[in-house]
Coordinates of C-alpha atoms and ligand atoms in Angstrom, one line a residue:
X300 CA -1.3 30.7 -1.1
X301 CA -4.6 28.9 -0.6
X302 CA -4.6 25.1 -0.4
X303 CA -6.6 24.9 -3.6
X304 CA -4.3 27.0 -5.7
X305 CA -1.3 25.3 -4.2
X306 CA -2.6 21.8 -5.0
X307 CA -3.5 22.9 -8.6
X308 CA 0.0 24.2 -9.1
X309 CA 1.5 21.1 -7.6
X310 CA -0.3 18.7 -9.8
X311 CA 0.7 20.7 -12.9
X312 CA -3.0 21.0 -13.6
X313 CA -2.7 24.5 -15.0
X314 CA -0.2 23.6 -17.7
X315 CA -2.0 20.4 -18.7
X316 CA -5.2 22.5 -19.3
X317 CA -3.3 25.1 -21.3
X318 CA -1.5 22.5 -23.5
X319 CA -4.7 20.6 -23.9
X320 CA -6.8 23.5 -25.1
X321 CA -4.0 24.6 -27.5
X322 CA -3.9 21.1 -29.1
X323 CA -7.7 21.2 -29.5
X324 CA -7.6 24.6 -31.2
X325 CA -5.1 23.5 -33.7
X326 CA -7.0 20.3 -34.4
X327 CA -10.3 22.2 -34.9
X328 CA -8.7 24.6 -37.3
X329 CA -7.1 21.7 -39.1
X330 CA -3.7 23.1 -38.8
X331 CA -0.5 21.1 -38.4
X332 CA 0.9 21.3 -34.9
X333 CA 4.1 23.2 -34.5
X334 CA 6.7 21.2 -32.5
X335 CA 6.7 22.3 -28.8
X336 CA 9.4 25.0 -28.4
X337 CA 10.7 25.0 -24.8
X338 CA 12.9 28.1 -25.5
X339 CA 9.7 30.2 -25.4
X340 CA 9.0 29.4 -21.8
X341 CA 10.1 31.7 -18.9
X342 CA 12.5 30.4 -16.2
X343 CA 9.6 29.8 -13.9
X344 CA 7.6 27.9 -16.5
X345 CA 10.7 25.8 -17.3
X346 CA 11.2 24.9 -13.6
X347 CA 7.5 24.0 -13.3
X348 CA 7.9 21.7 -16.3
X349 CA 11.0 20.1 -14.8
X350 CA 9.4 19.6 -11.5
X351 CA 6.4 17.7 -12.8
X352 CA 7.7 14.2 -12.3
X353 CA 9.4 15.1 -9.0
X354 CA 6.2 16.3 -7.5
X355 CA 4.5 13.0 -8.3
X356 CA 7.4 10.8 -7.3
X357 CA 7.3 11.1 -3.5
X358 CA 9.8 8.3 -3.0
X359 CA 13.3 7.7 -4.3
X360 CA 16.3 5.5 -3.7
X361 CA 19.7 7.0 -2.8
X362 CA 22.8 4.9 -3.3
X363 CA 26.1 5.8 -1.7
X364 CA 28.6 3.5 -3.4
X365 CA 32.3 4.1 -3.9
X366 CA 35.9 3.0 -2.9
X367 CA 34.9 3.5 0.7
X368 CA 32.9 0.3 0.6
X369 CA 36.2 -1.6 0.5
X370 CA 37.5 -0.6 3.9
X371 CA 33.8 -0.5 5.1
X372 CA 34.7 1.6 8.2
X373 CA 38.0 -0.1 9.1
X374 CA 41.5 1.2 8.4
X375 CA 44.7 -0.7 9.3
X376 CA 42.8 -2.9 11.7
X377 CA 41.1 0.0 13.5
X378 CA 37.4 1.0 13.3
X379 CA 37.1 4.6 12.2
X380 CA 34.2 6.4 13.8
X381 CA 31.7 8.4 11.7
X382 CA 30.2 7.9 8.4
X383 CA 31.5 5.1 6.1
X384 CA 32.0 7.3 3.1
X385 CA 34.0 9.8 5.2
X386 CA 36.7 7.2 6.1
X387 CA 39.4 9.0 4.1
X388 CA 38.7 12.2 5.9
X389 CA 38.2 10.9 9.4
X390 CA 41.2 8.6 9.1
X391 CA 43.3 11.4 7.4
X392 CA 44.3 8.8 4.8
X393 CA 46.8 10.2 2.3
X394 CA 45.7 10.3 -1.3
X395 CA 48.4 7.9 -2.4
X396 CA 47.3 5.3 0.2
X397 CA 43.5 5.7 -0.4
X398 CA 44.1 5.4 -4.2
X399 CA 45.3 1.8 -3.6
X400 CA 41.8 0.7 -2.7
X401 CA 40.9 0.9 -6.3
X402 CA 43.1 -2.2 -7.0
X403 CA 40.9 -4.2 -4.6
X404 CA 37.6 -2.9 -5.9
X405 CA 36.0 -5.6 -8.0
X406 CA 32.2 -5.6 -7.3
X407 CA 31.5 -8.6 -9.4
X408 CA 28.1 -9.2 -7.9
X409 CA 26.8 -5.8 -9.0
X410 CA 23.6 -6.3 -10.9
X411 CA 21.9 -3.1 -12.1
X412 CA 18.7 -4.8 -13.2
X413 CA 18.3 -6.3 -9.7
X414 CA 18.8 -2.9 -8.0
X415 CA 16.4 -1.2 -10.3
X416 CA 13.8 -4.0 -9.7
X417 CA 14.2 -3.7 -5.9
X418 CA 13.6 0.1 -6.1
X419 CA 10.7 -0.3 -8.4
X420 CA 9.0 -3.0 -6.2
X421 CA 9.6 -0.8 -3.2
X422 CA 7.5 1.9 -4.9
X423 CA 10.4 4.2 -5.6
X424 CA 10.2 6.4 -8.7
X425 CA 13.8 7.6 -9.0
X426 CA 17.4 6.5 -8.1
X427 CA 20.1 9.0 -7.1
X428 CA 23.6 7.3 -7.1
X429 CA 27.0 8.8 -6.1
X430 CA 28.7 9.3 -9.4
X431 CA 31.5 11.0 -7.4
X432 CA 31.5 11.5 -3.7
X433 CA 33.8 13.6 -1.6
X434 CA 36.7 11.1 -2.0
X435 CA 36.9 12.2 -5.7
X436 CA 36.6 8.8 -7.2
X437 CA 34.3 8.6 -10.3
X438 CA 32.0 5.6 -10.3
X439 CA 31.7 5.8 -14.1
X440 CA 34.0 5.8 -17.1
X441 CA 35.3 9.3 -17.0
X442 CA 37.7 10.6 -19.6
X443 CA 38.4 13.7 -17.4
X444 CA 40.2 11.7 -14.7
X445 CA 41.7 8.2 -14.8
X446 CA 40.6 8.0 -11.1
X447 CA 37.5 6.2 -12.0
X448 CA 35.9 2.7 -11.7
X449 CA 36.5 1.8 -15.3
X450 CA 40.2 2.7 -15.6
X451 CA 41.5 2.3 -12.1
X452 CA 39.9 -1.0 -10.9
X453 CA 39.9 -4.6 -12.1
X454 CA 36.1 -4.3 -12.5
X455 CA 36.4 -2.6 -15.9
X456 CA 32.7 -1.9 -16.2
X457 CA 30.7 1.3 -16.1
X458 CA 27.9 0.7 -13.4
X459 CA 26.3 4.0 -14.3
X460 CA 25.8 2.9 -17.9
X461 CA 24.4 -0.4 -16.7
X462 CA 22.0 1.4 -14.3
X463 CA 21.0 3.9 -16.9
X464 CA 20.0 1.1 -19.3
X465 CA 18.2 -0.9 -16.6
X466 CA 16.4 2.2 -15.2
X467 CA 15.2 3.2 -18.7
X468 CA 13.8 -0.3 -19.2
X469 CA 11.5 -0.2 -16.2
X470 CA 10.7 3.5 -16.3
X471 CA 12.6 4.7 -13.2
X472 CA 14.5 8.0 -13.4
X473 CA 18.2 7.8 -13.0
X474 CA 19.8 10.7 -11.2
X475 CA 23.4 11.5 -10.2
X476 CA 24.8 12.6 -6.9
X477 CA 27.9 14.7 -7.6
X478 CA 30.1 16.3 -4.9
X479 CA 30.9 19.7 -6.4
X480 CA 33.1 21.3 -3.8
X481 CA 34.6 18.6 -1.6
X482 CA 37.0 16.4 -3.5
X483 CA 39.7 15.0 -1.2
X484 CA 41.7 13.7 -4.1
X485 CA 42.3 17.1 -5.7
X486 CA 44.7 19.8 -4.4
X487 CA 42.5 22.7 -5.5
X488 CA 39.2 21.4 -4.1
X489 CA 37.7 21.7 -0.7
X490 CA 38.2 19.3 2.2
X491 CA 41.6 17.6 2.2
X492 CA 43.5 19.5 4.8
X493 CA 46.0 16.7 5.5
X494 CA 47.6 16.3 2.1
X495 CA 47.0 19.8 0.8
X496 CA 47.4 22.0 3.9
X497 CA 48.0 25.4 2.5
X498 CA 44.7 26.9 1.6
X499 CA 46.4 29.9 0.0
X500 CA 47.7 27.6 -2.8
X501 CA 44.3 26.3 -3.7
X502 CA 42.6 27.4 -6.9
X503 CA 39.0 26.3 -6.5
X504 CA 37.9 27.9 -9.8
X505 CA 40.5 25.8 -11.6
X506 CA 39.1 22.6 -10.0
X507 CA 35.6 23.6 -11.0
X508 CA 36.7 24.3 -14.6
X509 CA 39.0 21.3 -15.0
X510 CA 37.1 18.5 -13.1
X511 CA 33.6 19.4 -12.1
X512 CA 32.3 21.0 -15.2
X513 CA 33.8 18.4 -17.6
X514 CA 32.6 15.6 -15.4
X515 CA 29.0 17.0 -15.1
X516 CA 29.1 17.4 -18.8
X517 CA 30.0 13.7 -19.3
X518 CA 27.3 12.6 -16.9
X519 CA 24.7 14.6 -18.8
X520 CA 25.8 13.6 -22.2
X521 CA 26.6 9.9 -22.0
X522 CA 23.8 8.4 -19.9
X523 CA 20.6 9.4 -21.6
X524 CA 18.0 11.6 -19.8
X525 CA 18.9 12.2 -16.2
X526 CA 16.2 13.2 -13.6
X527 CA 18.4 15.4 -11.4
X528 CA 21.9 16.2 -10.4
X529 CA 22.2 16.0 -6.6
X530 CA 25.0 18.4 -5.7
X531 CA 26.0 18.3 -2.0
X532 CA 27.9 20.3 0.6
X533 CA 28.2 23.7 -1.1
X534 CA 31.2 24.8 0.9
X535 CA 33.3 27.8 -0.3
X536 CA 31.4 28.1 -3.5
X537 CA 30.4 31.6 -4.7
X538 CA 26.9 32.4 -5.9
X539 CA 28.2 32.9 -9.4
X540 CA 29.9 29.5 -9.4
X541 CA 26.7 27.8 -8.1
X542 CA 24.8 29.6 -10.9
X543 CA 27.3 28.4 -13.5
X544 CA 26.7 24.8 -12.5
X545 CA 22.9 25.3 -12.6
X546 CA 23.2 26.9 -16.1
X547 CA 25.4 24.1 -17.3
X548 CA 23.0 21.4 -16.2
X549 CA 20.0 23.1 -17.7
X550 CA 21.9 23.9 -20.9
X551 CA 22.8 20.2 -21.4
X552 CA 19.5 18.8 -20.3
X553 CA 16.7 21.4 -19.8
X554 CA 14.5 18.9 -18.0
X555 CA 17.1 17.9 -15.5
X556 CA 16.6 19.2 -12.0
X557 CA 19.3 20.6 -9.7
X558 CA 19.2 19.8 -6.0
X559 CA 19.0 22.6 -3.4
X560 CA 22.5 21.7 -2.2
X561 CA 24.1 23.4 -5.3
X562 CA 24.2 26.4 -2.9
X563 CA 22.8 29.9 -2.5
X564 CA 19.2 28.8 -2.8
X565 CA 19.7 28.3 -6.6
X566 CA 18.5 24.7 -6.9
X567 CA 15.1 23.8 -8.5
X568 CA 13.9 22.5 -5.1
X569 CA 15.0 22.6 -1.5
X570 CA 16.9 19.9 0.3
X571 CA 16.2 19.3 4.1
X572 CA 19.2 18.5 6.3
X573 CA 20.2 14.8 6.5
X574 CA 17.6 12.8 8.3
X575 CA 15.5 15.9 8.9
X576 CA 11.9 16.1 8.0
X577 CA 10.3 19.5 7.3
X578 CA 7.2 20.5 9.2
X579 CA 4.3 22.8 8.6
X580 CA 3.1 24.1 5.3
X581 CA 6.4 24.0 3.3
X582 CA 6.4 26.6 0.5
X583 CA 8.9 25.2 -1.9
X584 CA 9.2 21.7 -3.4
X585 CA 11.5 19.7 -1.2
X586 CA 13.2 16.4 -0.5
X587 CA 14.9 14.8 2.4
X588 CA 17.7 12.3 2.3
X589 CA 17.5 9.6 5.0
X590 CA 19.7 6.8 6.1
X591 CA 18.3 3.3 6.8
X592 CA 21.0 2.7 9.5
X593 CA 23.4 5.3 10.7
X594 CA 25.8 5.6 7.7
X595 CA 25.3 6.3 4.0
X596 CA 28.3 4.4 2.5
X597 CA 28.5 0.7 3.6
X598 CA 30.1 0.2 7.1
X599 CA 30.4 -3.3 8.4
X600 CA 29.8 -2.4 12.1
X601 CA 26.7 -0.4 11.5
X602 CA 23.8 -2.6 12.3
X603 CA 21.5 0.0 13.7
X604 CA 18.7 -0.5 11.2
X605 CA 15.6 1.6 11.5
X606 CA 12.5 -0.6 11.7
X607 CA 10.3 -0.7 8.7
X608 CA 7.5 1.1 10.6
X609 CA 9.8 4.2 10.9
X610 CA 10.6 4.2 7.2
X611 CA 6.9 4.0 6.3
X612 CA 5.9 6.6 8.7
X613 CA 8.7 9.0 7.6
X614 CA 7.6 8.5 3.9
X615 CA 4.1 9.4 4.9
X616 CA 5.2 12.3 7.0
X617 CA 7.3 13.7 4.2
X618 CA 4.4 13.2 1.7
X619 CA 2.0 15.0 4.1
X620 CA 4.2 18.0 3.9
X621 CA 4.4 17.8 0.1
X622 CA 8.0 16.5 -0.1
X623 CA 10.0 13.5 -1.4
X624 CA 11.6 10.9 0.7
X625 CA 15.0 9.8 -0.5
X626 CA 15.9 6.6 1.3
X627 CA 19.6 5.5 1.2
X628 CA 21.2 2.1 0.6
X629 CA 24.9 1.5 0.8
X630 CA 26.1 -1.4 -1.4
X631 CA 29.1 -3.5 -0.3
X632 CA 32.4 -3.7 -2.2
X633 CA 30.9 -6.8 -4.0
X634 CA 28.1 -4.6 -5.3
X635 CA 25.4 -6.0 -3.1
X636 CA 22.7 -4.1 -1.2
X637 CA 22.9 -5.4 2.4
X638 CA 20.1 -7.9 3.2
X639 CA 18.5 -5.8 6.0
X640 CA 18.0 -3.0 3.5
X641 CA 16.5 -5.4 0.9
X642 CA 14.1 -6.8 3.6
X643 CA 13.0 -3.3 4.6
X644 CA 12.5 -2.2 1.0
X645 CA 10.3 -5.2 0.3
X646 CA 8.2 -4.5 3.4
X647 CA 7.7 -0.8 2.4
X648 CA 6.8 -2.0 -1.1
X649 CA 4.1 -4.4 0.3
X650 CA 2.6 -1.7 2.5
X651 CA 2.6 0.7 -0.5
X652 CA 0.9 -1.8 -2.7
X653 CA -2.1 -1.8 -0.4
X654 CA -2.0 1.9 0.5
X655 CA -0.4 3.8 -2.5
X656 CA -3.5 5.8 -3.1
X657 CA -2.8 7.6 0.2
X658 CA 0.8 8.6 -0.8
X659 CA 1.2 9.3 -4.5
X660 CA -0.5 12.3 -5.9
X661 CA -1.7 13.4 -2.5
X662 CA -1.8 16.9 -1.2
X663 CA -0.4 18.1 2.1
X664 CA -2.1 17.7 5.5
X665 CA -4.7 20.5 6.0
X666 CA -3.4 20.9 9.6
X667 CA -0.1 22.9 10.1
X668 CA 0.7 20.8 13.2
X669 CA 1.2 17.1 13.8
X670 CA -1.6 15.0 15.4
X671 CA -1.0 12.8 18.4
X672 CA -1.9 9.5 16.7
X673 CA -0.4 10.0 13.2
X674 CA -0.5 12.0 10.0
X675 CA -2.9 13.1 7.3
X676 CA -2.6 13.3 3.5
X677 CA -5.4 14.5 1.2
X678 CA -6.9 14.3 -2.3
X679 CA -9.9 16.2 -3.5
X680 CA -12.9 14.7 -1.6
X681 CA -10.7 12.4 0.5
X682 CA -8.8 12.7 3.8
X683 CA -6.4 9.9 4.6
X684 CA -5.8 9.3 8.3
X685 CA -2.5 7.4 8.7
X686 CA -2.9 6.0 12.2
X687 CA 0.4 5.0 13.7
X688 CA -0.8 4.6 17.3
X689 CA -4.0 2.6 17.1
X690 CA -6.4 3.8 19.8
X691 CA -8.3 1.3 21.9
X692 CA -11.6 3.3 22.1
X693 CA -12.0 4.6 18.6
X694 CA -10.5 7.7 17.0
X695 CA -11.7 11.2 17.3
X696 CA -10.6 13.9 14.9
X697 CA -11.2 17.6 15.8
X698 CA -11.3 20.5 13.4
X699 CA -12.5 19.0 10.1
X700 CA -15.4 21.1 8.9
X701 CA -16.4 19.1 5.8
X702 CA -19.4 16.8 6.0
X703 CA -18.0 13.2 6.0
X704 CA -19.9 10.9 3.7
X705 CA -18.1 7.7 4.4
X706 CA -15.3 6.3 6.5
X707 CA -13.4 3.1 5.7
X708 CA -10.1 1.3 6.1
X709 CA -8.2 1.7 2.9
X710 CA -6.8 -1.9 3.0
X711 CA -9.7 -4.1 2.2
X712 CA -12.2 -1.2 1.9
X713 CA -13.7 -2.0 5.4
X714 CA -16.6 0.3 6.3
X715 CA -16.3 2.1 9.6
X716 CA -19.2 3.5 11.8
X717 CA -18.8 7.1 12.6
X718 CA -20.6 10.1 14.0
X719 CA -20.0 13.8 13.3
X720 CA -20.8 16.8 15.4
X721 CA -20.2 20.2 13.9
X722 CA -21.0 23.0 16.3
X723 CA -20.4 26.2 14.4
X724 CA -21.6 28.3 17.4
X725 CA -18.9 26.9 19.6
X726 CA -16.6 26.6 16.5
X727 CA -16.0 23.0 17.4
X728 CA -15.9 20.1 14.9
X729 CA -15.5 16.4 15.7
X730 CA -15.7 13.2 13.8
X731 CA -15.7 10.1 16.0
X732 CA -14.9 6.7 14.4
X733 CA -15.5 3.2 15.9
X734 CA -12.5 1.0 15.2
X735 CA -11.6 -2.7 15.4
X736 CA -9.6 -3.3 18.5
X737 CA -6.5 -4.5 16.8
X738 CA -4.6 -2.3 14.4
X739 CA -5.1 -3.6 10.8
X740 CA -1.5 -2.8 10.0
X741 CA 1.3 -2.5 12.6
X742 CA 3.1 0.1 10.6
X743 CA 0.4 2.5 9.5
X744 CA -3.3 1.7 9.2
X745 CA -5.0 4.1 6.8
X746 CA -8.5 5.3 7.3
X747 CA -10.2 7.2 4.5
X748 CA -12.8 9.8 5.0
X749 CA -14.8 10.6 1.9
X750 CA -15.8 14.3 2.3
X751 CA -18.0 16.8 0.6
X752 CA -16.2 19.7 -1.0
X753 CA -12.6 20.8 -0.7
X754 CA -11.1 20.0 2.6
X755 CA -11.4 22.8 5.2
X756 CA -10.2 22.7 8.8
X757 CA -10.2 25.0 11.8
X758 CA -6.7 26.6 11.5
X759 CA -6.4 27.2 15.3
X760 CA -4.0 25.4 17.5
X761 CA -6.6 23.4 19.4
X762 CA -6.9 21.1 22.3
X763 CA -6.8 17.5 21.1
X764 CA -9.2 14.7 22.2
X765 CA -6.6 13.5 24.7
X766 CA -6.9 16.9 26.4
X767 CA -3.4 18.1 25.4
X768 CA -2.4 21.2 23.4
X769 CA 0.9 21.3 21.4
X770 CA 2.3 24.7 20.5
X771 CA 5.1 24.0 18.0
X772 CA 7.9 26.6 17.9
X773 CA 7.6 27.1 14.2
X774 CA 4.0 28.2 14.5
X775 CA 4.7 30.8 17.1
X776 CA 4.5 34.5 16.6
X777 CA 8.1 35.7 16.9
X778 CA 8.8 39.1 18.5
X779 CA 12.2 40.0 17.1
X780 CA 14.6 42.3 18.8
X781 CA 15.2 45.4 16.6
X782 CA 17.8 45.0 13.9
X783 CA 18.9 41.5 14.9
X784 CA 19.1 38.5 12.8
X785 CA 18.6 36.3 15.8
X786 CA 16.1 33.4 16.2
X787 CA 15.4 31.2 13.2
X788 CA 14.0 27.8 12.5
X789 CA 15.9 24.8 11.1
X790 CA 14.3 22.6 8.5
X791 CA 12.6 20.5 11.3
X792 CA 10.9 23.7 12.5
X793 CA 13.1 23.9 15.7
X794 CA 13.9 27.3 16.9
X795 CA 17.7 27.9 17.2
X796 CA 20.2 30.8 17.3
X797 CA 18.0 32.3 20.0
X798 CA 20.8 34.2 21.7
X799 CA 19.1 37.5 22.5
X800 CA 16.8 37.5 25.5
X801 CA 14.8 40.4 24.2
X802 CA 13.4 38.0 21.6
X803 CA 10.3 36.1 22.6
X804 CA 7.4 34.1 21.1
X805 CA 3.8 33.6 21.7
X806 CA 0.9 31.5 20.5
X807 CA -2.9 31.6 20.4
X808 CA -4.7 28.4 21.2
X809 CA -8.1 27.1 21.9
X810 CA -9.4 25.1 24.9
X811 CA -12.6 23.1 24.7
X812 CA -12.2 21.1 27.9
X813 CA -10.9 23.3 30.8
X814 CA -8.9 21.9 33.7
X815 CA -5.4 21.9 35.3
X816 CA -2.5 21.5 32.9
X817 CA 1.1 20.7 33.3
X818 CA 3.3 22.8 31.0
X819 CA 6.3 21.2 29.5
X820 CA 8.9 22.5 27.2
X821 CA 10.3 20.1 24.5
X822 CA 13.8 20.5 23.1
X823 CA 15.6 17.9 21.1
X824 CA 18.9 16.0 21.1
X825 CA 20.6 14.7 18.0
X826 CA 21.8 11.1 18.2
X827 CA 25.2 11.6 16.9
X828 CA 25.5 15.4 17.1
X829 CA 26.5 17.8 19.8
X830 CA 25.4 17.1 23.4
X831 CA 22.0 18.3 24.5
X832 CA 22.1 22.0 25.4
X833 CA 19.9 23.4 28.1
X834 CA 20.1 25.3 31.4
X835 CA 18.5 28.5 30.1
X836 CA 15.6 29.9 32.1
X837 CA 12.3 31.2 30.7
X838 CA 9.0 32.7 31.8
X839 CA 5.8 31.2 30.5
X840 CA 2.6 33.2 30.9
X841 CA -0.9 32.0 30.1
X842 CA -4.5 32.5 31.4
X843 CA -3.2 35.1 33.8
X844 CA -0.6 32.8 35.4
X845 CA 3.1 33.0 35.3
X846 CA 5.8 30.2 35.6
X847 CA 9.5 30.9 35.6
X848 CA 11.7 27.8 35.4
X849 CA 14.9 26.4 34.0
X850 CA 14.9 24.3 30.8
X851 CA 16.1 21.0 32.1
X852 CA 16.5 17.4 31.0
X853 CA 13.7 15.8 33.2
X854 CA 13.0 13.0 30.8
X855 CA 13.8 11.8 27.3
X856 CA 11.2 10.5 24.9
X857 CA 11.5 8.9 21.5
X858 CA 10.4 11.0 18.6
X859 CA 7.8 8.6 17.0
X860 CA 9.0 9.2 13.4
X861 CA 12.6 10.0 13.8
X862 CA 15.1 8.1 15.9
X863 CA 17.8 10.7 15.2
X864 CA 16.1 13.4 17.2
X865 CA 15.0 12.4 20.7
X866 CA 12.8 14.8 22.6
X867 CA 14.0 16.2 25.9
X868 CA 11.2 17.1 28.2
X869 CA 11.4 19.9 30.8
X870 CA 8.6 20.3 33.3
X871 CA 7.8 23.9 33.9
X872 CA 4.9 23.8 36.3
X873 CA 1.1 23.7 36.5
X874 CA -1.6 26.2 35.4
X875 CA -5.4 26.2 35.7
X876 CA -7.7 27.1 32.8
X877 CA -11.2 27.3 34.0
X878 CA -13.2 28.2 30.9
X879 CA -13.3 27.0 27.3
X880 CA -12.1 29.6 24.8
X881 CA -9.1 31.3 23.2
X882 CA -5.9 31.9 25.1
X883 CA -2.4 33.2 24.5
X884 CA 0.8 31.6 25.9
X885 CA 4.0 33.6 25.8
X886 CA 7.5 32.3 26.3
X887 CA 10.1 34.9 27.2
X888 CA 13.8 34.1 28.0
X889 CA 15.1 35.2 31.5
X890 CA 18.7 34.0 30.9
X891 CA 20.3 32.5 27.9
X892 CA 23.6 30.8 28.6
X893 CA 26.2 32.5 26.5
X894 CA 28.4 29.4 26.1
X895 CA 25.7 27.5 24.1
X896 CA 26.3 28.0 20.3
X897 CA 22.7 27.5 19.2
X898 CA 21.4 29.5 22.2
X899 CA 17.9 28.6 23.4
X900 CA 16.5 25.9 21.2
X901 CA 12.8 24.9 21.2
X902 CA 10.7 22.2 19.6
X903 CA 7.4 23.1 21.2
X904 CA 5.5 23.9 24.4
X905 CA 2.8 21.4 25.5
X906 CA -0.1 21.7 27.9
X907 CA -0.9 18.3 29.2
X908 CA -3.9 17.5 31.5
X909 CA -2.5 17.5 35.1
X910 CA -0.9 14.2 36.1
X911 CA -0.9 12.7 32.6
X912 CA 2.5 13.9 31.8
Ligands
FHN1015 O1 28.9 14.7 3.6 C1 27.8 14.1 2.9 C2 27.5 12.8 3.4 O2 28.6 11.9 3.2 C3 26.3 12.2 2.6 O3 26.6 12.2 1.3 C4 25.1 13.1 2.9 C5 23.8 12.7 2.2 O4 22.9 13.7 2.3 N1 25.4 14.5 2.4 C6 26.6 15.1 3.0 C7 26.4 15.6 4.4 O5 25.2 16.3 4.4

């Protein structure tokens, strides 16, 4: 789909025009308007209608709050490793013992209006709160199960009702997280293998009928209009069962969205993995949930807060790929959002106040790859350069074909001097901007380019002004082995499940400044995941030269926008490219170690000017 038709579709422009012209016709003919009948819309049109607010939102607050905030990561004097909201599972706590937490749960300091105000001031447009997480405890007054905050705790209030009222007042959408498969409190649900060991005795359909469907019905009946239901972890659920949930939500509230994690690709939009940010030109509407520290539910020993700069950069990165950034907070058992989260949200809010134009209502980056200094968002006639690493000698952007009319810093509207050189013979385009020496904003300084016409760029993978070329795995041409499922890309665009050495990839790229280049392979390591896997060997071939080497851990580098995924750099050797022009680089596995579950994984291959690596 072209950028133009995509951005039209995304802004809902087509439907506004249709409704608008319809209204006008009726007015001209002097007829009374018939009430809008949504039953006449096709399934696709209904989804488009539902997605309208979501596409504009860009930024939401996720709240993980439940009984688990009472132990806050500690059980019987021992710190339980892992996520705070998983303490029941990680500690194999019997249902009868975990239930007792409800007697201590009295979050008297909970103040819905304050939480909603915090979200609003941070620039968030929706709130997704855990109405029931995997522990099975309902955080609202449910009549389906007494295991809920109103009936089972001394609190005797319904925080979802209070939030619904507060959110309605300030125009924020309230949305509910609901764990549809895992429910460690219920014998027939998924997940509790310590109390309910015998899987053959489990009747998952019964749990769906007797708990999930009636509770989802309550949530969509008693709390006013709900923006979306955020289902999660679709384990052991059939396609028919996921579809029934989707249908139930849409029957009760046709405008309510269903998250991608309902299962089987049936949601209204896609959900990236936790703390994962999608790359490239993402085809479906999407959202990513992100933690501010390491856990979702409050955990007293988790002080690993991400700096505000990372949060702002991630928000922008997600926006530049057309997605929504859902940033989590985990209130304490008193009902308070931890101060480090409050501080960060305020800082994000102040940044957005100055720079919101470059986030809300923007289109995706015209480049399918990331740029070395930051990220791009767009609007008709405007290109927003989000500069994270402020260069000392001005900024050069390659590949933009539009004539630039004006360049300025968004904050304060400060005019910048620039020159533009468009050499269509050599197919080389460059805008060079003179910049103040100090970064105007330590988190993200936004430069605006006012351009003539719809933004158009050179789609080639090209050498950047610093001389390097990055060849991301997800932009490679994949040569599949016949009949094999094989190599695929995760939502970060990283190649995985590359187990067959007959599969290989290649890229075309453009060099404008020839020279000697070191070739490095980037793989990645998850902070709290499995250990880094390498040791496979590959052959890289480009410009008539061949390098065979092992993928090793020569050096680790921070991923500038995501502390969860470090880069692991493997040096493969040096090549010489003596002329400007188009080249191909191929990467073929020699050996893939069989004991590695994900096989050969790959973030990108980079050509770096010799010695600069
Ligand atoms: O298991 C849950 C986890 O506790 C948390 O709710 C996250 C949020 O995306 N979702 C699941 C894991 O992906």
